[in-house]
C-alpha cells in the first residue's frame, strides 16, 4: 500500500512542502508514497500557493479520511490536528519539530522530531543521511518553509541547523536571494485587500484558557504596518466583537517583520494587567513592543505569568 504523507489541519507552507518532501524521500528509497493535505487546493493559503507556483510544485491532493490507510505525519503528531479516521489509520512515520503529541502506534515506526525551526530542516538532514538527492523543485519548497517558519531567521525558534539547511537548499533550488523569496511570501501572506477584518483576525488566531479566563491572541505578520493602516479601525472593531463574545481579553499582534516588533492591540477587562504583562503603556488602545515576533515564545508566556498559570 502506498504511504499517504500529510501535514496538519489548516496547513501552512511547512506542512504542505514537508508532505511533498517526505514523499519524495520515500520514493527515492524505493517506497511508494504520495503527498496529501487536509484541504482542497482552492482553499490553500496565499503564501503556500505562491511557493508552489514559484517552484513549479503540484499541490498535494485532498485527504479527508485516513481510515485504513498507511499514513506518515509531517509537522504535527496531535490526533486533533489530523484528518478524520487517523485513529483507525496505520501511522508508519512521523517527522516533526513540535512537542510530541498524542499519536500512538502498535509497532515501531520511523519517528524523527528535533527542536529546530522547521520540519523542512529535519527532512534536509534525512535526505543527506539517506544519500538521496533532493529534487530542485522540492528543495525550493523546503527552503521556503524554513524561511516562513523562522520568519527569515528572526524568530526565537530559529536554530543554527535551520541556517545551515537554507545555505544548502538555496543552491539546489537555484535561489540567489533568500530575502527576496521571503518578501515575496510575506507579501502574499499579508495581503489584506478585500479580506473582511474578522477573517484577518482569525487568519492566525488561538484561544487560551488562563486560570479560568478565556484569552484570544491573533497575529498578522506584515512587511509594514502601513499595509493595515486603511483597515485598522475595522480590525479593532473585530477585536472588540470577539472580546465581547465571552472573553476576558483579546490581543491582536500586528507584527512588523522588517522592523522586528509588534504593535499589540489590546481589548481587555483588565487593561492594567496586560500592561503589566508586557511592561508597556497603552496609547490609543495599542502598544509597540520592540522585538516581539512569536506568540508561542513571547506573548503567551507573559500572559500566563500575570494570570497566575
Ligand atoms: Mg506548521
Ligand atoms: Mg513547521
Ligand atoms: Mg507559523
mmCIF file of N, CA, C and O in Angstrom, residues 32-118:
data_model
loop_
_atom_site.group_PDB
_atom_site.id
_atom_site.type_symbol
_atom_site.label_atom_id
_atom_site.label_comp_id
_atom_site.label_asym_id
_atom_site.label_seq_id
_atom_site.Cartn_x
_atom_site.Cartn_y
_atom_site.Cartn_z
ATOM 1 N N UNK A 32 6.653 3.361 -2.170
ATOM 2 C CA UNK A 32 5.541 4.088 -2.781
ATOM 3 C C UNK A 32 4.966 5.056 -1.753
ATOM 4 O O UNK A 32 4.597 4.648 -0.645
ATOM 5 N N UNK A 33 4.910 6.333 -2.103
ATOM 6 C CA UNK A 33 4.373 7.329 -1.180
ATOM 7 C C UNK A 33 3.857 8.511 -1.972
ATOM 8 O O UNK A 33 4.351 8.806 -3.065
ATOM 9 N N UNK A 34 2.852 9.192 -1.407
ATOM 10 C CA UNK A 34 2.256 10.322 -2.098
ATOM 11 C C UNK A 34 1.881 11.409 -1.083
ATOM 12 O O UNK A 34 1.426 11.095 0.013
ATOM 13 N N UNK A 35 2.092 12.673 -1.483
ATOM 14 C CA UNK A 35 1.792 13.790 -0.590
ATOM 15 C C UNK A 35 0.309 14.160 -0.635
ATOM 16 O O UNK A 35 -0.310 14.148 -1.696
ATOM 17 N N UNK A 36 -0.225 14.494 0.529
ATOM 18 C CA UNK A 36 -1.610 14.966 0.640
ATOM 19 C C UNK A 36 -1.655 16.190 1.546
ATOM 20 O O UNK A 36 -0.693 16.499 2.252
ATOM 21 N N UNK A 37 -2.805 16.885 1.524
ATOM 22 C CA UNK A 37 -3.070 17.908 2.527
ATOM 23 C C UNK A 37 -4.531 17.828 2.937
ATOM 24 O O UNK A 37 -5.330 17.163 2.262
ATOM 25 N N UNK A 38 -4.856 18.507 4.036
ATOM 26 C CA UNK A 38 -6.192 18.326 4.600
ATOM 27 C C UNK A 38 -7.224 19.331 4.079
ATOM 28 O O UNK A 38 -8.261 19.526 4.698
ATOM 29 N N UNK A 39 -6.914 19.973 2.969
ATOM 30 C CA UNK A 39 -7.866 20.891 2.347
ATOM 31 C C UNK A 39 -7.753 20.726 0.829
ATOM 32 O O UNK A 39 -6.817 20.105 0.337
ATOM 33 N N UNK A 40 -8.715 21.321 0.127
ATOM 34 C CA UNK A 40 -8.649 21.339 -1.335
ATOM 35 C C UNK A 40 -7.693 22.440 -1.767
ATOM 36 O O UNK A 40 -7.465 23.410 -1.030
ATOM 37 N N UNK A 41 -7.142 22.274 -2.962
ATOM 38 C CA UNK A 41 -6.151 23.234 -3.464
ATOM 39 C C UNK A 41 -6.691 24.674 -3.442
ATOM 40 O O UNK A 41 -5.969 25.611 -3.114
ATOM 41 N N UNK A 42 -7.987 24.835 -3.758
ATOM 42 C CA UNK A 42 -8.586 26.176 -3.827
ATOM 43 C C UNK A 42 -8.579 26.868 -2.466
ATOM 44 O O UNK A 42 -8.643 28.093 -2.384
ATOM 45 N N UNK A 43 -8.511 26.078 -1.389
ATOM 46 C CA UNK A 43 -8.568 26.664 -0.043
ATOM 47 C C UNK A 43 -7.186 26.875 0.571
ATOM 48 O O UNK A 43 -7.066 27.290 1.727
ATOM 49 N N UNK A 44 -6.136 26.567 -0.197
ATOM 50 C CA UNK A 44 -4.782 26.705 0.341
ATOM 51 C C UNK A 44 -4.454 28.184 0.581
ATOM 52 O O UNK A 44 -4.871 29.058 -0.183
ATOM 53 N N UNK A 45 -3.694 28.459 1.640
ATOM 54 C CA UNK A 45 -3.363 29.850 1.995
ATOM 55 C C UNK A 45 -2.514 30.504 0.901
ATOM 56 O O UNK A 45 -1.808 29.825 0.147
ATOM 57 N N UNK A 46 -2.590 31.844 0.803
ATOM 58 C CA UNK A 46 -1.909 32.559 -0.290
ATOM 59 C C UNK A 46 -0.383 32.378 -0.294
ATOM 60 O O UNK A 46 0.224 32.315 -1.362
ATOM 61 N N UNK A 47 0.238 32.260 0.871
ATOM 62 C CA UNK A 47 1.694 32.089 0.903
ATOM 63 C C UNK A 47 2.093 30.754 0.263
ATOM 64 O O UNK A 47 2.986 30.692 -0.597
ATOM 65 N N UNK A 48 1.435 29.677 0.672
ATOM 66 C CA UNK A 48 1.784 28.353 0.139
ATOM 67 C C UNK A 48 1.486 28.263 -1.353
ATOM 68 O O UNK A 48 2.257 27.647 -2.111
ATOM 69 N N UNK A 49 0.386 28.870 -1.780
ATOM 70 C CA UNK A 49 0.041 28.880 -3.204
ATOM 71 C C UNK A 49 1.154 29.550 -4.013
ATOM 72 O O UNK A 49 1.570 29.055 -5.069
ATOM 73 N N UNK A 50 1.652 30.660 -3.486
ATOM 74 C CA UNK A 50 2.743 31.392 -4.144
ATOM 75 C C UNK A 50 4.005 30.533 -4.244
ATOM 76 O O UNK A 50 4.683 30.514 -5.275
ATOM 77 N N UNK A 51 4.319 29.819 -3.167
ATOM 78 C CA UNK A 51 5.519 28.972 -3.137
ATOM 79 C C UNK A 51 5.416 27.834 -4.160
ATOM 80 O O UNK A 51 6.356 27.576 -4.936
ATOM 81 N N UNK A 52 4.268 27.157 -4.182
ATOM 82 C CA UNK A 52 4.095 26.030 -5.106
ATOM 83 C C UNK A 52 4.256 26.504 -6.546
ATOM 84 O O UNK A 52 4.919 25.865 -7.366
ATOM 85 N N UNK A 53 3.663 27.678 -6.828
ATOM 86 C CA UNK A 53 3.719 28.232 -8.180
ATOM 87 C C UNK A 53 5.157 28.597 -8.549
ATOM 88 O O UNK A 53 5.645 28.265 -9.630
ATOM 89 N N UNK A 54 5.858 29.273 -7.649
ATOM 90 C CA UNK A 54 7.212 29.739 -7.946
ATOM 91 C C UNK A 54 8.153 28.578 -8.282
ATOM 92 O O UNK A 54 9.001 28.689 -9.152
ATOM 93 N N UNK A 55 7.997 27.464 -7.552
ATOM 94 C CA UNK A 55 8.931 26.353 -7.761
ATOM 95 C C UNK A 55 8.349 25.240 -8.636
ATOM 96 O O UNK A 55 8.976 24.188 -8.797
ATOM 97 N N UNK A 56 7.166 25.486 -9.202
ATOM 98 C CA UNK A 56 6.585 24.515 -10.127
ATOM 99 C C UNK A 56 6.192 23.212 -9.458
ATOM 100 O O UNK A 56 6.263 22.148 -10.070
ATOM 101 N N UNK A 57 5.775 23.306 -8.190
ATOM 102 C CA UNK A 57 5.353 22.105 -7.462
ATOM 103 C C UNK A 57 3.843 21.928 -7.596
ATOM 104 O O UNK A 57 3.097 22.905 -7.598
ATOM 105 N N UNK A 58 3.423 20.661 -7.697
ATOM 106 C CA UNK A 58 1.992 20.371 -7.758
ATOM 107 C C UNK A 58 1.430 20.368 -6.340
ATOM 108 O O UNK A 58 2.052 19.820 -5.424
ATOM 109 N N UNK A 59 0.257 20.980 -6.157
ATOM 110 C CA UNK A 59 -0.361 20.967 -4.825
ATOM 111 C C UNK A 59 -0.714 19.534 -4.439
ATOM 112 O O UNK A 59 -1.226 18.778 -5.267
ATOM 113 N N UNK A 60 -0.441 19.139 -3.187
ATOM 114 C CA UNK A 60 -0.855 17.806 -2.739
ATOM 115 C C UNK A 60 -2.366 17.647 -2.861
ATOM 116 O O UNK A 60 -3.105 18.624 -2.782
ATOM 117 N N UNK A 61 -2.800 16.416 -3.065
ATOM 118 C CA UNK A 61 -4.249 16.167 -3.162
ATOM 119 C C UNK A 61 -4.899 16.227 -1.780
ATOM 120 O O UNK A 61 -4.245 16.107 -0.763
ATOM 121 N N UNK A 62 -6.225 16.390 -1.820
ATOM 122 C CA UNK A 62 -7.041 16.487 -0.606
ATOM 123 C C UNK A 62 -7.200 15.106 0.031
ATOM 124 O O UNK A 62 -7.654 14.172 -0.616
ATOM 125 N N UNK A 63 -6.830 14.974 1.286
ATOM 126 C CA UNK A 63 -7.057 13.732 2.035
ATOM 127 C C UNK A 63 -8.072 14.036 3.126
ATOM 128 O O UNK A 63 -7.766 14.786 4.048
ATOM 129 N N UNK A 64 -9.277 13.517 3.011
ATOM 130 C CA UNK A 64 -10.245 13.849 4.068
ATOM 131 C C UNK A 64 -10.586 12.664 4.956
ATOM 132 O O UNK A 64 -11.284 12.824 5.937
ATOM 133 N N UNK A 65 -10.080 11.482 4.613
ATOM 134 C CA UNK A 65 -10.316 10.344 5.503
ATOM 135 C C UNK A 65 -9.105 9.408 5.472
ATOM 136 O O UNK A 65 -8.744 8.886 4.430
ATOM 137 N N UNK A 66 -8.502 9.242 6.638
ATOM 138 C CA UNK A 66 -7.281 8.440 6.724
ATOM 139 C C UNK A 66 -7.551 6.996 7.124
ATOM 140 O O UNK A 66 -6.639 6.174 7.143
ATOM 141 N N UNK A 67 -8.810 6.680 7.423
ATOM 142 C CA UNK A 67 -9.136 5.343 7.956
ATOM 143 C C UNK A 67 -8.601 4.234 7.050
ATOM 144 O O UNK A 67 -8.797 4.264 5.843
ATOM 145 N N UNK A 68 -7.910 3.268 7.664
ATOM 146 C CA UNK A 68 -7.432 2.099 6.932
ATOM 147 C C UNK A 68 -6.187 2.347 6.100
ATOM 148 O O UNK A 68 -5.651 1.422 5.486
ATOM 149 N N UNK A 69 -5.703 3.595 6.051
ATOM 150 C CA UNK A 69 -4.541 3.890 5.211
ATOM 151 C C UNK A 69 -3.240 3.825 6.010
ATOM 152 O O UNK A 69 -3.233 3.924 7.233
ATOM 153 N N UNK A 70 -2.139 3.675 5.274
ATOM 154 C CA UNK A 70 -0.821 3.840 5.897
ATOM 155 C C UNK A 70 -0.454 5.310 5.791
ATOM 156 O O UNK A 70 -0.398 5.865 4.695
ATOM 157 N N UNK A 71 -0.220 5.948 6.944
ATOM 158 C CA UNK A 71 -0.078 7.394 6.986
ATOM 159 C C UNK A 71 1.276 7.791 7.565
ATOM 160 O O UNK A 71 1.728 7.213 8.552
ATOM 161 N N UNK A 72 1.908 8.771 6.938
ATOM 162 C CA UNK A 72 3.091 9.405 7.527
ATOM 163 C C UNK A 72 2.709 10.846 7.861
ATOM 164 O O UNK A 72 2.100 11.538 7.040
ATOM 165 N N UNK A 73 3.037 11.291 9.077
ATOM 166 C CA UNK A 73 2.670 12.633 9.530
ATOM 167 C C UNK A 73 3.887 13.550 9.475
ATOM 168 O O UNK A 73 4.982 13.164 9.878
ATOM 169 N N UNK A 74 3.670 14.756 8.961
ATOM 170 C CA UNK A 74 4.735 15.762 8.985
ATOM 171 C C UNK A 74 4.228 17.033 9.663
ATOM 172 O O UNK A 74 3.087 17.433 9.485
ATOM 173 N N UNK A 75 5.099 17.639 10.468
ATOM 174 C CA UNK A 75 4.823 18.930 11.110
ATOM 175 C C UNK A 75 3.753 18.862 12.204
ATOM 176 O O UNK A 75 3.248 19.887 12.626
ATOM 177 N N UNK A 76 3.402 17.673 12.663
ATOM 178 C CA UNK A 76 2.487 17.525 13.816
ATOM 179 C C UNK A 76 2.458 16.070 14.257
ATOM 180 O O UNK A 76 2.814 15.184 13.483
ATOM 181 N N UNK A 77 2.033 15.860 15.522
ATOM 182 C CA UNK A 77 1.754 14.493 15.963
ATOM 183 C C UNK A 77 0.586 14.462 16.950
ATOM 184 O O UNK A 77 0.501 13.582 17.795
ATOM 185 N N UNK A 78 -0.299 15.460 16.818
ATOM 186 C CA UNK A 78 -1.518 15.510 17.639
ATOM 187 C C UNK A 78 -2.693 14.961 16.846
ATOM 188 O O UNK A 78 -2.946 15.413 15.730
ATOM 189 N N UNK A 79 -3.429 14.026 17.441
ATOM 190 C CA UNK A 79 -4.615 13.480 16.765
ATOM 191 C C UNK A 79 -5.577 14.591 16.359
ATOM 192 O O UNK A 79 -6.157 14.562 15.271
ATOM 193 N N UNK A 80 -5.718 15.605 17.217
ATOM 194 C CA UNK A 80 -6.685 16.680 16.959
ATOM 195 C C UNK A 80 -6.341 17.469 15.695
ATOM 196 O O UNK A 80 -7.200 18.111 15.106
ATOM 197 N N UNK A 81 -5.083 17.448 15.299
ATOM 198 C CA UNK A 81 -4.668 18.198 14.111
ATOM 199 C C UNK A 81 -4.648 17.336 12.857
ATOM 200 O O UNK A 81 -4.240 17.785 11.790
ATOM 201 N N UNK A 82 -5.076 16.080 13.004
ATOM 202 C CA UNK A 82 -5.004 15.148 11.884
ATOM 203 C C UNK A 82 -6.318 15.041 11.130
ATOM 204 O O UNK A 82 -7.334 15.614 11.522
ATOM 205 N N UNK A 83 -6.304 14.288 10.019
ATOM 206 C CA UNK A 83 -7.525 14.077 9.239
ATOM 207 C C UNK A 83 -8.469 13.121 9.960
ATOM 208 O O UNK A 83 -8.050 12.389 10.861
ATOM 209 N N UNK A 84 -9.731 13.145 9.557
ATOM 210 C CA UNK A 84 -10.713 12.192 10.096
ATOM 211 C C UNK A 84 -10.197 10.775 9.865
ATOM 212 O O UNK A 84 -9.550 10.497 8.860
ATOM 213 N N UNK A 85 -10.464 9.897 10.790
ATOM 214 C CA UNK A 85 -10.084 8.500 10.636
ATOM 215 C C UNK A 85 -8.650 8.194 11.015
ATOM 216 O O UNK A 85 -8.193 7.054 10.907
ATOM 217 N N UNK A 86 -7.916 9.211 11.475
ATOM 218 C CA UNK A 86 -6.499 8.978 11.819
ATOM 219 C C UNK A 86 -6.366 7.934 12.926
ATOM 220 O O UNK A 86 -5.420 7.147 12.934
ATOM 221 N N UNK A 87 -7.353 7.905 13.834
ATOM 222 C CA UNK A 87 -7.276 6.937 14.938
ATOM 223 C C UNK A 87 -7.440 5.495 14.459
ATOM 224 O O UNK A 87 -7.052 4.567 15.159
ATOM 225 N N UNK A 88 -7.987 5.302 13.245
ATOM 226 C CA UNK A 88 -8.042 3.939 12.712
ATOM 227 C C UNK A 88 -7.162 3.763 11.478
ATOM 228 O O UNK A 88 -7.368 2.854 10.674
ATOM 229 N N UNK A 89 -6.187 4.670 11.339
ATOM 230 C CA UNK A 89 -5.183 4.515 10.283
ATOM 231 C C UNK A 89 -3.950 3.840 10.882
ATOM 232 O O UNK A 89 -3.834 3.722 12.096
ATOM 233 N N UNK A 90 -3.031 3.408 10.001
ATOM 234 C CA UNK A 90 -1.772 2.859 10.498
ATOM 235 C C UNK A 90 -0.692 3.922 10.295
ATOM 236 O O UNK A 90 -0.277 4.173 9.157
ATOM 237 N N UNK A 91 -0.296 4.567 11.396
ATOM 238 C CA UNK A 91 0.746 5.596 11.297
ATOM 239 C C UNK A 91 2.094 4.896 11.153
ATOM 240 O O UNK A 91 2.468 4.073 11.995
ATOM 241 N N UNK A 92 2.810 5.179 10.053
ATOM 242 C CA UNK A 92 4.065 4.466 9.786
ATOM 243 C C UNK A 92 5.288 5.364 9.941
ATOM 244 O O UNK A 92 6.417 4.882 9.970
ATOM 245 N N UNK A 93 5.080 6.705 10.045
ATOM 246 C CA UNK A 93 6.226 7.605 10.236
ATOM 247 C C UNK A 93 5.724 8.952 10.758
ATOM 248 O O UNK A 93 4.601 9.370 10.472
ATOM 249 N N UNK A 94 6.592 9.604 11.536
ATOM 250 C CA UNK A 94 6.338 10.974 11.995
ATOM 251 C C UNK A 94 7.632 11.757 11.843
ATOM 252 O O UNK A 94 8.694 11.297 12.285
ATOM 253 N N UNK A 95 7.549 12.918 11.188
ATOM 254 C CA UNK A 95 8.714 13.822 11.124
ATOM 255 C C UNK A 95 8.210 15.203 11.545
ATOM 256 O O UNK A 95 7.266 15.723 10.963
ATOM 257 N N UNK A 96 8.824 15.794 12.582
ATOM 258 C CA UNK A 96 8.212 16.977 13.186
ATOM 259 C C UNK A 96 9.246 17.838 13.910
ATOM 260 O O UNK A 96 10.401 17.437 14.104
ATOM 261 N N UNK A 97 8.786 19.036 14.306
ATOM 262 C CA UNK A 97 9.634 19.909 15.128
ATOM 263 C C UNK A 97 8.817 20.577 16.241
ATOM 264 O O UNK A 97 9.158 21.657 16.706
ATOM 265 N N UNK A 98 7.708 19.924 16.640
ATOM 266 C CA UNK A 98 6.884 20.438 17.742
ATOM 267 C C UNK A 98 7.009 19.525 18.953
ATOM 268 O O UNK A 98 7.667 18.487 18.886
ATOM 269 N N UNK A 99 6.342 19.904 20.026
ATOM 270 C CA UNK A 99 6.245 18.997 21.168
ATOM 271 C C UNK A 99 5.575 17.711 20.695
ATOM 272 O O UNK A 99 4.775 17.722 19.758
ATOM 273 N N UNK A 100 5.926 16.594 21.330
ATOM 274 C CA UNK A 100 5.343 15.315 20.924
ATOM 275 C C UNK A 100 3.855 15.312 21.288
ATOM 276 O O UNK A 100 3.477 15.681 22.395
ATOM 277 N N UNK A 101 3.019 14.910 20.334
ATOM 278 C CA UNK A 101 1.577 14.894 20.554
ATOM 279 C C UNK A 101 1.092 13.560 21.086
ATOM 280 O O UNK A 101 1.842 12.813 21.723
ATOM 281 N N UNK A 102 -0.165 13.205 20.775
ATOM 282 C CA UNK A 102 -0.781 12.031 21.389
ATOM 283 C C UNK A 102 -1.029 10.881 20.414
ATOM 284 O O UNK A 102 -1.803 9.979 20.697
ATOM 285 N N UNK A 103 -0.355 10.902 19.261
ATOM 286 C CA UNK A 103 -0.479 9.781 18.330
ATOM 287 C C UNK A 103 0.274 8.575 18.897
ATOM 288 O O UNK A 103 1.397 8.724 19.382
ATOM 289 N N UNK A 104 -0.350 7.395 18.875
ATOM 290 C CA UNK A 104 0.336 6.187 19.341
ATOM 291 C C UNK A 104 0.293 5.124 18.239
ATOM 292 O O UNK A 104 -0.531 5.219 17.320
ATOM 293 N N UNK A 105 1.184 4.139 18.332
ATOM 294 C CA UNK A 105 1.227 3.082 17.313
ATOM 295 C C UNK A 105 1.377 1.725 17.987
ATOM 296 O O UNK A 105 1.772 1.646 19.161
ATOM 297 N N UNK A 106 1.078 0.663 17.221
ATOM 298 C CA UNK A 106 1.195 -0.692 17.762
ATOM 299 C C UNK A 106 2.550 -1.314 17.489
ATOM 300 O O UNK A 106 2.919 -2.296 18.113
ATOM 301 N N UNK A 107 3.264 -0.750 16.518
ATOM 302 C CA UNK A 107 4.579 -1.311 16.218
ATOM 303 C C UNK A 107 5.582 -0.169 16.076
ATOM 304 O O UNK A 107 5.187 0.993 15.976
ATOM 305 N N UNK A 108 6.874 -0.486 16.067
ATOM 306 C CA UNK A 108 7.887 0.563 15.955
ATOM 307 C C UNK A 108 7.771 1.279 14.615
ATOM 308 O O UNK A 108 7.450 0.652 13.602
ATOM 309 N N UNK A 109 7.997 2.584 14.617
ATOM 310 C CA UNK A 109 7.924 3.348 13.368
ATOM 311 C C UNK A 109 9.127 4.269 13.258
ATOM 312 O O UNK A 109 9.884 4.446 14.215
ATOM 313 N N UNK A 110 9.278 4.867 12.081
ATOM 314 C CA UNK A 110 10.247 5.937 11.924
ATOM 315 C C UNK A 110 9.686 7.159 12.643
ATOM 316 O O UNK A 110 8.635 7.669 12.265
ATOM 317 N N UNK A 111 10.351 7.598 13.719
ATOM 318 C CA UNK A 111 9.888 8.774 14.451
ATOM 319 C C UNK A 111 11.050 9.735 14.592
ATOM 320 O O UNK A 111 12.052 9.420 15.220
ATOM 321 N N UNK A 112 10.914 10.915 13.964
ATOM 322 C CA UNK A 112 12.033 11.856 13.984
ATOM 323 C C UNK A 112 11.506 13.247 14.319
ATOM 324 O O UNK A 112 10.799 13.850 13.518
ATOM 325 N N UNK A 113 11.821 13.727 15.515
ATOM 326 C CA UNK A 113 11.437 15.083 15.907
ATOM 327 C C UNK A 113 12.662 15.775 16.463
ATOM 328 O O UNK A 113 13.414 15.181 17.238
ATOM 329 N N UNK A 114 12.877 17.009 16.048
ATOM 330 C CA UNK A 114 14.025 17.767 16.553
ATOM 331 C C UNK A 114 13.575 19.171 16.926
ATOM 332 O O UNK A 114 12.690 19.731 16.278
ATOM 333 N N UNK A 115 14.219 19.763 17.942
ATOM 334 C CA UNK A 115 13.841 21.114 18.356
ATOM 335 C C UNK A 115 14.481 22.171 17.462
ATOM 336 O O UNK A 115 15.309 22.968 17.885
ATOM 337 N N UNK A 116 14.109 22.153 16.209
ATOM 338 C CA UNK A 116 14.614 23.139 15.233
ATOM 339 C C UNK A 116 13.434 23.995 14.765
ATOM 340 O O UNK A 116 12.295 23.782 15.158
ATOM 341 N N UNK A 117 13.709 24.954 13.875
ATOM 342 C CA UNK A 117 12.681 25.919 13.497
ATOM 343 C C UNK A 117 11.658 25.420 12.499
ATOM 344 O O UNK A 117 10.636 26.082 12.289
ATOM 345 N N UNK A 118 11.926 24.270 11.854
ATOM 346 C CA UNK A 118 11.064 23.868 10.737
ATOM 347 C C UNK A 118 11.219 22.371 10.449
ATOM 348 O O UNK A 118 12.326 21.827 10.550
#
